[in-house]
C-alpha atoms as one frame of an Amber mdcrd trajectory, in Angstrom:
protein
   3.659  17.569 -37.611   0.959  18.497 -35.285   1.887  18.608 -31.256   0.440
  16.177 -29.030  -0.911  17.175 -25.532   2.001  14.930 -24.110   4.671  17.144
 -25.947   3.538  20.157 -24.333   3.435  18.165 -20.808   7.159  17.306 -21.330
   7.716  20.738 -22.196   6.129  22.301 -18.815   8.186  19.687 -16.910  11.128
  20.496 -18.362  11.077  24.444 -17.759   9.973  23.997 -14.244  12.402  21.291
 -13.494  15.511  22.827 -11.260  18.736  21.172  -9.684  19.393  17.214 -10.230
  22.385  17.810 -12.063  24.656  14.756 -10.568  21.590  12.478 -10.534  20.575
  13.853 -14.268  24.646  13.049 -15.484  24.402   9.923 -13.822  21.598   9.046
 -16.372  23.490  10.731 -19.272  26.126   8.156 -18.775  24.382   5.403 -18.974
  22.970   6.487 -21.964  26.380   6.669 -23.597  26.296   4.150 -26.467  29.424
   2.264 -25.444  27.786   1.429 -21.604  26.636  -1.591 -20.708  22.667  -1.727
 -19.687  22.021  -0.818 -16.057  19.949  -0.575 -13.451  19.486   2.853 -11.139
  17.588   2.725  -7.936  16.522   6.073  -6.747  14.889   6.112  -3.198  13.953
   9.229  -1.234  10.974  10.241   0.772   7.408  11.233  -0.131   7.699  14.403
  -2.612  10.436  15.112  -3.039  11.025  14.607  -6.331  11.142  11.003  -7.873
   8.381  11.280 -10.479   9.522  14.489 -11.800  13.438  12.920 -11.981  11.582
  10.112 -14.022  10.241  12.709 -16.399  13.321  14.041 -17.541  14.909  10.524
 -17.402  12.299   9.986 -19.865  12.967  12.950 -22.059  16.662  12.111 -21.932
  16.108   8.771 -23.219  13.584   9.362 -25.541  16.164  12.444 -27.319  18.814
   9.805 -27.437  16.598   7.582 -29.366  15.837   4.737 -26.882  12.173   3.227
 -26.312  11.281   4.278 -22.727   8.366   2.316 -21.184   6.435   3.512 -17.927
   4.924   1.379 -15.447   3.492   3.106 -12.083   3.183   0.875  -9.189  -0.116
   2.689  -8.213  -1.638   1.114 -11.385  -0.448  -2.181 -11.458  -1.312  -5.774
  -9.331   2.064  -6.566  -7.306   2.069  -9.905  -9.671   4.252 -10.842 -11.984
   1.312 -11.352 -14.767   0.142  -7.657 -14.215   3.489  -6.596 -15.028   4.690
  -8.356 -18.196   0.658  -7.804 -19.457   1.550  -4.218 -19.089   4.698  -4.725
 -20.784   3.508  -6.478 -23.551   0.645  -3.860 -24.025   3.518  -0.750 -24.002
   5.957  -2.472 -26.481   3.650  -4.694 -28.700   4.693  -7.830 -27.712   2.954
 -11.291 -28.641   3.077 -14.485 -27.310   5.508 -15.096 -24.047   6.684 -11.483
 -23.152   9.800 -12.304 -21.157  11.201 -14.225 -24.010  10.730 -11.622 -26.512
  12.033  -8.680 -23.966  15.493  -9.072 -25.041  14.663  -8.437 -28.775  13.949
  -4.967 -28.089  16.987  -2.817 -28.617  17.574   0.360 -26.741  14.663   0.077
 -23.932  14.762   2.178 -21.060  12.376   0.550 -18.218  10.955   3.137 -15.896
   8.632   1.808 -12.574   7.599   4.515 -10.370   5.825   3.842  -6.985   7.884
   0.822  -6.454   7.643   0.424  -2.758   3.869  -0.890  -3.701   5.764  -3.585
  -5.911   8.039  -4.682  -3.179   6.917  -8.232  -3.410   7.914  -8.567  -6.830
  11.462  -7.747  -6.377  13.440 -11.454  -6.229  11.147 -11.685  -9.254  12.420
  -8.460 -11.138  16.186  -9.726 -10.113  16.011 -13.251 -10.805  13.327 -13.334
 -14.499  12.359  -9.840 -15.519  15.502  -7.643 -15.384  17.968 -10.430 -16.603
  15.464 -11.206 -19.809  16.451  -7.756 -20.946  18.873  -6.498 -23.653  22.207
  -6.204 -23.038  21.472  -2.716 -23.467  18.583  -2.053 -21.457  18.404   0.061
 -19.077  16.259  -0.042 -15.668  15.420   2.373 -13.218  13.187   1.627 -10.086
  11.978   4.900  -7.729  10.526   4.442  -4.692  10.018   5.608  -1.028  12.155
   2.687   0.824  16.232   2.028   0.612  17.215  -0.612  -2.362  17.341  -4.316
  -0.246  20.764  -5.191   0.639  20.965  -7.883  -1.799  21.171  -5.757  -4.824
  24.389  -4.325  -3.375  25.942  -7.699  -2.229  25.166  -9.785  -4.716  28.450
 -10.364  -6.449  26.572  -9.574 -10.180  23.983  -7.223  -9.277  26.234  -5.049
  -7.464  28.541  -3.805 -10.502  25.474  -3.330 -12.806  23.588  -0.880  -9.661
  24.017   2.241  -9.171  21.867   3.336  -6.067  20.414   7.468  -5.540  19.598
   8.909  -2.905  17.353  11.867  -3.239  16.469  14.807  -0.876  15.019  17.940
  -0.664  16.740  20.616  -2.770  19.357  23.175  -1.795  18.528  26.860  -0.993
  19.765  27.855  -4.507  17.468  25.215  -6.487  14.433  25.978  -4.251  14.992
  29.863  -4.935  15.119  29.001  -8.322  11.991  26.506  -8.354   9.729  29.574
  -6.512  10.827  31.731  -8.985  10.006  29.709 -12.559   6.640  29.499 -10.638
   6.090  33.057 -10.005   6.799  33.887  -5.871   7.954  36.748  -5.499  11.519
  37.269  -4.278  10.313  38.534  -0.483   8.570  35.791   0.183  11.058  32.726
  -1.270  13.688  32.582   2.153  10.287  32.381   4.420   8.940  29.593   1.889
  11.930  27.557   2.094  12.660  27.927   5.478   8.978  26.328   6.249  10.079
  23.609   3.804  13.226  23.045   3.997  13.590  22.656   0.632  11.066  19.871
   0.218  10.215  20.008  -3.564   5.963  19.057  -3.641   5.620  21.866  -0.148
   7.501  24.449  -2.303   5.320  23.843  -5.208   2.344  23.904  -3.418   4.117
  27.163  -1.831   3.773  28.573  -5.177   0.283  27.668  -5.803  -0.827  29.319
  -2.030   1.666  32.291  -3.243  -0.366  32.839  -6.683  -4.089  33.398  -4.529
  -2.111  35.497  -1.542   0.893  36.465   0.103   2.754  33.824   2.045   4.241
  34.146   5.350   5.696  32.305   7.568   8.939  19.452  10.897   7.766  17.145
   9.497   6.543  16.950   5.874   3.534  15.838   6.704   2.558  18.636   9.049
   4.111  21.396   6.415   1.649  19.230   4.064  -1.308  19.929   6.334  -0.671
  23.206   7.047   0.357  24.326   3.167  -2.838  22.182   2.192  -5.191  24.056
   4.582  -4.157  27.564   3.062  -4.585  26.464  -0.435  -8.161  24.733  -0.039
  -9.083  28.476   1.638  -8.578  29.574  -1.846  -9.470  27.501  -4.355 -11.339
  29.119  -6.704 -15.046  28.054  -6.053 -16.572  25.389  -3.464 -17.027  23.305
  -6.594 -13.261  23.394  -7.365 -12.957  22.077  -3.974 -15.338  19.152  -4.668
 -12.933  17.824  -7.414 -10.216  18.352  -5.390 -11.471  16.448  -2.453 -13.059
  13.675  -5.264  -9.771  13.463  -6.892  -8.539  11.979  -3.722 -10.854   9.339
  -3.066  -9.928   7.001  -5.718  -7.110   6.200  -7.465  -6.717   7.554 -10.920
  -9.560  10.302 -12.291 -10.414  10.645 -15.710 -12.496  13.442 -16.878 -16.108
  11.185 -17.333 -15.314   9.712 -14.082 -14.561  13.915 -12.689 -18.407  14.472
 -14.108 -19.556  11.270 -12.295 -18.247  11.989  -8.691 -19.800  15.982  -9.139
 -23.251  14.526 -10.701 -22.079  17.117 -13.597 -23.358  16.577 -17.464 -19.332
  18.180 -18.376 -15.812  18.673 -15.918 -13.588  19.767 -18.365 -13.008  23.282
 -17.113 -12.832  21.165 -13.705 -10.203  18.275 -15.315  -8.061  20.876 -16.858
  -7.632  23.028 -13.557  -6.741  20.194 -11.218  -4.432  18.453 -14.016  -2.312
  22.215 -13.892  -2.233  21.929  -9.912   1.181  21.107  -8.376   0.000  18.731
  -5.917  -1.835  16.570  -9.008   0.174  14.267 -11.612  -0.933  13.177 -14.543
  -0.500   9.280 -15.508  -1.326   6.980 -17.870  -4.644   6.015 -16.627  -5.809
  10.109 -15.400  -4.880  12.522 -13.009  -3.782  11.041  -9.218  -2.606  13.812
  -5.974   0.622  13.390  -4.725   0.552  10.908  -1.799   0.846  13.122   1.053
  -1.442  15.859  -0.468  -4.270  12.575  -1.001  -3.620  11.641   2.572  -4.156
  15.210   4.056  -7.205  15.784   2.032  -8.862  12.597   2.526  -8.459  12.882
   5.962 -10.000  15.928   6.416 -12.919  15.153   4.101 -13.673  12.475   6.208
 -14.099  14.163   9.690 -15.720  16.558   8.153 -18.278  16.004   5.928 -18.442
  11.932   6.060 -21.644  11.912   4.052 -20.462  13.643   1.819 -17.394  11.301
   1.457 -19.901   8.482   1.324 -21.587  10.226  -1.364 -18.787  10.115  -3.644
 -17.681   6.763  -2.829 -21.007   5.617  -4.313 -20.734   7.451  -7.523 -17.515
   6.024  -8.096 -18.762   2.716  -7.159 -21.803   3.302  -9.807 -19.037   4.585
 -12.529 -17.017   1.560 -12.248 -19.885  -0.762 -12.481 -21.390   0.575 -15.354
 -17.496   0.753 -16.972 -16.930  -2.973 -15.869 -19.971  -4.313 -17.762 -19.054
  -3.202 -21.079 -15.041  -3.630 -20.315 -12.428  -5.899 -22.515 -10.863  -8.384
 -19.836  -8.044  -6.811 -19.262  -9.377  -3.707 -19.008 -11.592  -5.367 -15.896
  -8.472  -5.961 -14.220  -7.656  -2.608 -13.938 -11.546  -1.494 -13.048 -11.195
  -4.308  -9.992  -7.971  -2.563  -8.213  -9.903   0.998  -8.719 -12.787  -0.680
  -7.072 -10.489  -2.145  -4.500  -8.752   1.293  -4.148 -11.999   2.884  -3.354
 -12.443   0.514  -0.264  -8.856   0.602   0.711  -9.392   2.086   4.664 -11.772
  -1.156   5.499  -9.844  -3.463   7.505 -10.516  -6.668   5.150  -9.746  -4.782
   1.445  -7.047  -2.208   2.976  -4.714  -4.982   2.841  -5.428  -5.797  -0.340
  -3.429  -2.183  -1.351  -1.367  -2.007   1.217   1.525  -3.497   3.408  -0.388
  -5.892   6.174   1.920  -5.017   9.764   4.162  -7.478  10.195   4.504  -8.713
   6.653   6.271  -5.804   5.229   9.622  -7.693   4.573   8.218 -10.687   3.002
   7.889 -11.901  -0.739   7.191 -14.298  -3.189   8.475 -16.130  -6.006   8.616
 -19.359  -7.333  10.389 -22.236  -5.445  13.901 -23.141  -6.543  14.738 -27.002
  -6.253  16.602 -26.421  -2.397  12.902 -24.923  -1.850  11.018 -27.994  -3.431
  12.260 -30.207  -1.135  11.751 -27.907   1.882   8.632 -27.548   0.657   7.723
 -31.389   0.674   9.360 -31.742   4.519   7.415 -28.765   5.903   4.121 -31.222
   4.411   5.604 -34.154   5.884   6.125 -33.009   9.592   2.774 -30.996   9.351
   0.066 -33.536   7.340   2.244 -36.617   7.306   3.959 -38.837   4.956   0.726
 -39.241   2.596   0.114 -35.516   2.479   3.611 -35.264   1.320   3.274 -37.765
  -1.313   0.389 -36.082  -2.729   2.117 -32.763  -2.644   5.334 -33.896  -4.586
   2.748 -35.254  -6.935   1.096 -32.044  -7.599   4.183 -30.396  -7.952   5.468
 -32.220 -10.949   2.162 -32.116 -12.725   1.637 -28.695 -12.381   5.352 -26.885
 -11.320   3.902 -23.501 -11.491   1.174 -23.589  -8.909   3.587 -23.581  -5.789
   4.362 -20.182  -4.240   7.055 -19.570  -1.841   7.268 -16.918   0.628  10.405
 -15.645   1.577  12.479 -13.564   4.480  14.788 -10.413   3.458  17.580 -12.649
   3.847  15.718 -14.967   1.117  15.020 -17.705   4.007  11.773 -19.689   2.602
   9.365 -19.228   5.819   6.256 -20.682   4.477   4.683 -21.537   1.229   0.966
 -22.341  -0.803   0.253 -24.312  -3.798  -2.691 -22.693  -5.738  -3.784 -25.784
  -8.383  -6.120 -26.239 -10.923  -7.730 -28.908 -10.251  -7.662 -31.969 -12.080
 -10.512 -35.055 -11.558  -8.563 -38.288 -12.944  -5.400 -37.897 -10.351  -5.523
 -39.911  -7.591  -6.240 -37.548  -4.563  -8.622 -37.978  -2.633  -9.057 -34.239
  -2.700 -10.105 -34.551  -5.925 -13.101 -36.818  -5.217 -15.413 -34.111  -4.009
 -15.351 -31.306  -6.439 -18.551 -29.086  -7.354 -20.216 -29.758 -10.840 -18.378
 -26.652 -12.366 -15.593 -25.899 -14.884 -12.128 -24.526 -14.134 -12.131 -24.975
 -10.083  -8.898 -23.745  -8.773  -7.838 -25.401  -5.328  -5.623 -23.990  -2.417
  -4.728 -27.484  -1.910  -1.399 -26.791   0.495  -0.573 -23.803   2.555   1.269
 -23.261   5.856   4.061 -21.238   7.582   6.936 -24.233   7.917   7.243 -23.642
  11.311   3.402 -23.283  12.952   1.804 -24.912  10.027  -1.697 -23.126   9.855
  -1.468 -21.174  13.211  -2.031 -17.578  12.806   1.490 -15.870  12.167   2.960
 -13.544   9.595   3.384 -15.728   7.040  -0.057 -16.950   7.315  -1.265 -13.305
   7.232   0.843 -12.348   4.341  -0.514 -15.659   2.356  -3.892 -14.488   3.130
  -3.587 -10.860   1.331  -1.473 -12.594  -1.440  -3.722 -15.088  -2.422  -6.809
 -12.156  -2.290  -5.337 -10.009  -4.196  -4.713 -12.388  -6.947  -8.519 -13.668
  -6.741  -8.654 -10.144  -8.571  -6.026  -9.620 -11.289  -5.985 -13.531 -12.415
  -8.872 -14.065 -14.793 -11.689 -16.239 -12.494 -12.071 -19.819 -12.873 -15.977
 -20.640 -11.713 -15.370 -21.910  -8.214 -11.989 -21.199  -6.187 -12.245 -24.179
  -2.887  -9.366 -23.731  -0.051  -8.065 -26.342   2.489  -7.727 -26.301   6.407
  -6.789 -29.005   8.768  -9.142 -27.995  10.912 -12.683 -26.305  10.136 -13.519
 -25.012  13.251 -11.042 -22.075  14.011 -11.454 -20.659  10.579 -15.881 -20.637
   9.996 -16.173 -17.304  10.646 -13.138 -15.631   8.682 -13.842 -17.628   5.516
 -17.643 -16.386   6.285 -16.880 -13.010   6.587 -14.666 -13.221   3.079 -17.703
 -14.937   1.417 -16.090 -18.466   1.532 -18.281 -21.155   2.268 -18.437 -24.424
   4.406 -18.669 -27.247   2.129 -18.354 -30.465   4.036 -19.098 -32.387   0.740
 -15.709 -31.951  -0.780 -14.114 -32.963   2.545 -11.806 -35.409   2.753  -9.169
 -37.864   4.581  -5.596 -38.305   3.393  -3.476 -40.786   6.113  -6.224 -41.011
   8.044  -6.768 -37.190   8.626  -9.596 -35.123   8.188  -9.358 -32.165   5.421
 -12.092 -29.169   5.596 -13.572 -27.226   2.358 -14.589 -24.188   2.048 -15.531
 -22.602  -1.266 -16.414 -19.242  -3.363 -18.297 -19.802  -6.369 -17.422 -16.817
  -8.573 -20.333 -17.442 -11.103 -22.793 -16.655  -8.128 -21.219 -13.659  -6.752
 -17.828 -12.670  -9.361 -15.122 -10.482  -8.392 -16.739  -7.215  -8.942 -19.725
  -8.068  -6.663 -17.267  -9.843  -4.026 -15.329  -6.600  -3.283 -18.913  -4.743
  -2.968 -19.428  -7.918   0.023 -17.131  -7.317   1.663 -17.131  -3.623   1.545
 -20.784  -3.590   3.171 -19.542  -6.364   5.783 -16.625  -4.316   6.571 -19.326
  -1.007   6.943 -21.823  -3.221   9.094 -19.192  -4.285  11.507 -17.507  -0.912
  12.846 -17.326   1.401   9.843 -13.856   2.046   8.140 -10.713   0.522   9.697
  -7.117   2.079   9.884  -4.972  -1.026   9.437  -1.822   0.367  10.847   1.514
  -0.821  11.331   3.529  -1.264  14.642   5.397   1.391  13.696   2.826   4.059
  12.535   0.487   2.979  15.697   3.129   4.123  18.371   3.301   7.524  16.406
  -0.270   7.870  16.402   0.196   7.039  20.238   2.509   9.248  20.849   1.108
  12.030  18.552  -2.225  11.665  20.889  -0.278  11.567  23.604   0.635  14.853
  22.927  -2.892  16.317  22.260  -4.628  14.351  24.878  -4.855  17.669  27.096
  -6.656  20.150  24.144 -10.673  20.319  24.298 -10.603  19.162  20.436  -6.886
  17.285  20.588  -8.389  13.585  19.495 -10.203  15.135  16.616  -7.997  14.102
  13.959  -6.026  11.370  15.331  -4.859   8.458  13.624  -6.238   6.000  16.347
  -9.560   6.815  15.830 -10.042   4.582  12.946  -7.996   1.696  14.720 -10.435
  -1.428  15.168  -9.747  -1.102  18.818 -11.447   2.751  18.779 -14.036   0.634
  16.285 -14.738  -1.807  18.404 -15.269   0.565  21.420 -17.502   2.905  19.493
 -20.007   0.603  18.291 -21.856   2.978  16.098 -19.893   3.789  12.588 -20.299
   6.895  11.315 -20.496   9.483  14.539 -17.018  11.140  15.091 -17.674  12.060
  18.008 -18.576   8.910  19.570 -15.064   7.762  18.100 -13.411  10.605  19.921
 -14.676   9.983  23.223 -13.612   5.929  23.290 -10.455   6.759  22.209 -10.216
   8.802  25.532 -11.427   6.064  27.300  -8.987   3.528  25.918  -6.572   6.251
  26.624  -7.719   7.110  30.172  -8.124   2.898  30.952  -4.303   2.451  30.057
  -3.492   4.929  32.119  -5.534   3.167  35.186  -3.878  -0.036  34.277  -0.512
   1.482  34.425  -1.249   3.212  37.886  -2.684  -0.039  39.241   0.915  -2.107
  38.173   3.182  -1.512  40.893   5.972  -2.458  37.557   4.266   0.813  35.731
   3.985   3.222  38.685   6.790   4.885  38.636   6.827   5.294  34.834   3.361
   6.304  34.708   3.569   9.494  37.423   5.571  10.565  35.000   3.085  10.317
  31.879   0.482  11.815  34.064   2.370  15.069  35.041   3.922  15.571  31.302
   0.449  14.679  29.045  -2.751  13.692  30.981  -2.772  16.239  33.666   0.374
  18.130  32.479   2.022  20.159  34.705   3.493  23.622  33.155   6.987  22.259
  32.654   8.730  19.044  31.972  10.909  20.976  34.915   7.833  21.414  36.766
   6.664  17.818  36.861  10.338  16.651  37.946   9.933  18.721  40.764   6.470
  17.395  41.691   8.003  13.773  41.730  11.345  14.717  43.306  12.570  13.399
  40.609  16.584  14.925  38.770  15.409  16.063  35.256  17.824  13.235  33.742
  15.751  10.428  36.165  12.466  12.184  35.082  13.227  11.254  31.504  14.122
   8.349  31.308  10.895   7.335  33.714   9.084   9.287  30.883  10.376   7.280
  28.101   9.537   4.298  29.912   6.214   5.470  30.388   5.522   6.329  26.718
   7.217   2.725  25.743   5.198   0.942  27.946   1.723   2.968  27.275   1.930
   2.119  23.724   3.020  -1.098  24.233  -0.174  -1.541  26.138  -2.220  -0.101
  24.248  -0.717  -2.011  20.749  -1.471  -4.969  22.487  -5.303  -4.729  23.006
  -5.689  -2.972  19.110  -3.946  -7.236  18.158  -6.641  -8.478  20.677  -9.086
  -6.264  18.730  -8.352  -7.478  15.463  -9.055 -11.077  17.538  -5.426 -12.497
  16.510  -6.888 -13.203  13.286  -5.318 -12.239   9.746  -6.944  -9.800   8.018
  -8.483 -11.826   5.264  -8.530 -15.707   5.773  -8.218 -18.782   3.781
């Protein structure tokens, strides 16, 4: 029997793979022919581990005999449809996949990445996981803690079994430096930089093998471990890949050759699929998160042309692949497209978590929701409007999508139709000459109807996203109450006025606007918005509330070094975009940050509220005394009163300055129906 390239992967794993024992017998039981199926929710931070656990909870299941199928949130739409497509592909399956799920004996469900699936999880709970065999088991790994529900729902919670994984222990990271050659003398320095974090070590390892090592937060061990191993890459070409290999989301070896301008990469391909910081997926090789961040990054400060450069060879690649592509295969060639966009403020959301929507999901109403559903119509449109909406939601019980709090409260809801010309709404008597037209025909938040909120936001991003992994009907038309507020958002997203398919239902007026996907189809669409995005203040860091006051207080910090603002987060913030005015020149972002950063300041000086609280910013971080101790006794201030005036001062500084980045983004959603 000859040996496949993906034997000798699982091999390498397998030697290299150190510690894990409780969370490796914790699999071994469940494997035990006389358990029950389960389901095994491993969380732990960037790194440190989960993908490689998965890879000998693969092995494990495949020597026992079971069918183990592998689905990476990085490579799938957070839909339902991209899921059970994927399914169907791994197992075979014809015809309705979730019906024939639980006629597979022995299957062992593996989903990687799943923080990015997040908004499919009432869905894996309530149709996907409970369609298995009695014997299946699952196992979801990703970054965040399992949702309280799995643990207090009265089912769920004996069929869970939750793990928690960190970095390893001294004895399992002496033993992971030395399967990968570093020398003894240098393995206690190594791990105490790391602290045992699995992806630093191994990267440790691959600094170690090009010169001698020598002695937080991941991320900055990342940076740091990152910086010393680009120094010695092999050649500046090796480099190149590298840095390409970050910019997009999987890389295949034609693509490799495509982003170089090279006629072959496979020397190239096979170095960066043996690196530490790369792993190798279904669809090609990806860099570990952090690693992709920290490279990306620094590719982008300095040399953005040549970042550019690549982005438009991949852009090139995936046309020419989407021309000639199978449907589903254009699905896939869409997200990479999307992927390769993802720091513009109107397609980064289309990847990632939009702030303030984090906690919310989807899923199909259940018959409590239906009738919510119809009263949140009623107060909003009127008795009419509600009517029409019960209507639509017996001919066509599928099309409604409700969105959904942590605690599973229904918050707001759309109902995504395709269109039909015989029933009886008046919504139906302006449709375009086309085929399939698909029709946002309700959507709101129950509470501020179609007010910007959350909700709104998050039923923006989730109805975008599935404009590209749904297959296209010819002309997609949304709804609004009122025209006016939203002309220039459903402009900017390539959604046009079109006052002929207006209409009045109890005596109100309803406003159209439509995309007509023959003229421009999904493929061209992203490319749109891309140059929109480009034309209006360059790339976009769409951060959260959370990440923004560390990037605060991070600059903060560096506010008082010549070069301090170089690489902070902020400067890709629309409010450092909007400042700037001219994309592209770094240094021009650098020096509106500082004035944002110095104008906050002056606002916080001029508030006799701030004062107090901003002395004490002043003398710690924009003209720093030597000491903390030092600027208490400037102030006259006890050390214990100094600090907490400081705190205040950072609190209210970001707070300030979070507030004009919302006014920046012009309390608009990102996206817009």
């Amino acid at each position: 029997m000859s040996i496949r390239l993906a034997d000798r992967l699982d091999s390498a794993r397998r030697r290299s793979f150190v510690g894990r024992e409780h969370e490796l017998a914790a699999f071994r039981d469940l494997l035990d022919p006389a358990a029950a199926g389960q389901i095994l929710l491993v969380h732990g931070a960037g790194g440190v581990g989960k993908t490689a656990l998965l890879h000998q909870y693969a092995w494990l299941a495949r020597t026992a005999g079971r069918r183990v199928v592998w689905l990476d949130g990085h490579e799938l739409a957070p839909g339902p449809e991209a899921v059970t497509r994927a399914l169907a592909e791994s197992l075979g399956l014809t015809g309705n996949p979730l019906a024939c799920l639980g006629d597979v004996p022995g299957l062992v469900l593996l989903v990687d990445t799943a923080e990015l699936l997040v908004p499919l999880e009432p869905w894996l709970r309530r149709e996907l996981i409970p369609a298995l065999g009695a014997d299946a088991i699952v196992v979801l790994a990703g970054r965040e803690r399992p949702s309280p529900v799995w643990r207090v729902d009265a089912g769920w919670r004996e069929l869970v079994g939750v793990v928690a994984l960190g970095n390893l222990s001294y004895h399992e990271g002496c033993a992971l430096l030395g399967l990968r050659g570093v020398p003894e003398e240098e393995r206690r320095p190594a791990l105490e930089f790391t602290h045992g974090h699995p992806l630093a070590l191994a990267l440790v390892a691959d600094v170690s093998a090009q010169r001698r090592f020598s002695a937080g937060a991941t991320h900055e061990v990342m940076a740091a471990l990152l910086k010393s191993f680009v120094d010695t890459v092999p050649s500046p070409l090796h480099h190149q890949a590298l840095e390409a290999c970050a910019l997009v989301l999987a890389t295949t070896e034609p693509l490799l050759a495509a982003l170089l301008d090279l006629p072959d990469a496979g020397e190239l391909f096979a170095w960066l699929r043996d690196l530490s910081i790369v792993e190798y997926g279904s669809r090609g090789l990806s860099p570990h998160d952090l690693a992709r961040e920290a490279l990306e990054a620094e590719l982008r400060w300095r040399d953005p042309d040549g970042c550019a450069q690549i982005r438009h060879r991949a852009a090139a690649y995936y046309r020419q692949q989407f021309a000639g592509a199978a449907p589903v295969a254009r699905q896939s060639i869409l997200l990479d497209f999307v992927y390769l966009h993802r720091d513009t403020s109107v397609l980064g959301p289309f990847v990632s978590e939009v702030p303030g929507t984090a906690d919310l999901t989807t899923g199909r109403p259940t018959t409590a929701e239906l009738d919510t559903i119809v009263s949140w119509v009623r107060k909003h449109e009127g008795e009419e409007s509600a009517r029409l909406c019960e209507l639509w939601l017996h001919r066509q019980p599928s099309s409604a999508t409700v969105v959904r709090t942590p605690s599973g409260e229904a918050v707001g809801f759309y109902q995504l139709i395709v269109a039909e010309r015989q029933v009886a709404d008046p919504a139906m008597a302006g449709l375009p000459d086309a085929g399939e037209v698909r029709m946002v025909r309700f959507w709101m938040d129950g509470q501020t109807h179609q007010r910007p909120s959350p909700t709104h936001m998050f039923i923006t991003t989730h109805l975008c996203r599935s404009y590209l992994t749904s297959p296209s009907p010819e002309v997609t038309l949304l709804t609004f109450a009122e025209a006016e507020p939203w002309q220039e958002a459903c402009a900017y997203l390539d959604f046009h006025r079109m006052p002929e398919a207006d209409f009045q239902v109890g005596g109100r007026h309803f406003a159209v606007f439509g995309h007509d996907w023959r003229t421009v189809p999904p493929l061209a669409w992203i490319c749109v918005l891309a140059e929109r995005d480009a034309l209006t203040g360059g790339p976009v860091a769409v951060l959260g509330e959370q990440e923004f006051a560390e990037a605060v207080k991070a600059a903060l910090r560096s506010y008082g070094r010549a070069d301090g603002l170089r690489d902070s987060a902020l400067l890709g913030s629309t409010m450092v975009n909007a400042a700037a005015g001219e994309a592209g020149d770094p240094a021009g972002a650098q020096r509106a940050l500082r004035d944002i950063l110095q104008e906050t300041a002056a606002r916080m000086e001029a508030s006799p509220r701030d004062r107090r609280a901003y002395r004490a910013l002043h003398h710690t971080f924009l003209h720093p005394a030597s000491t903390q101790a030092d600027a208490a006794e400037l102030l006259g201030l006890p050390m214990s009163t100094f600090r907490r005036h400081l705190a205040a001062g950072e609190a209210r500084f970001t707070e300030l300055l979070w507030q004009r980045e919302l006014d920046s983004r012009g309390g608009q959603p990102m996206g817009g129906n």
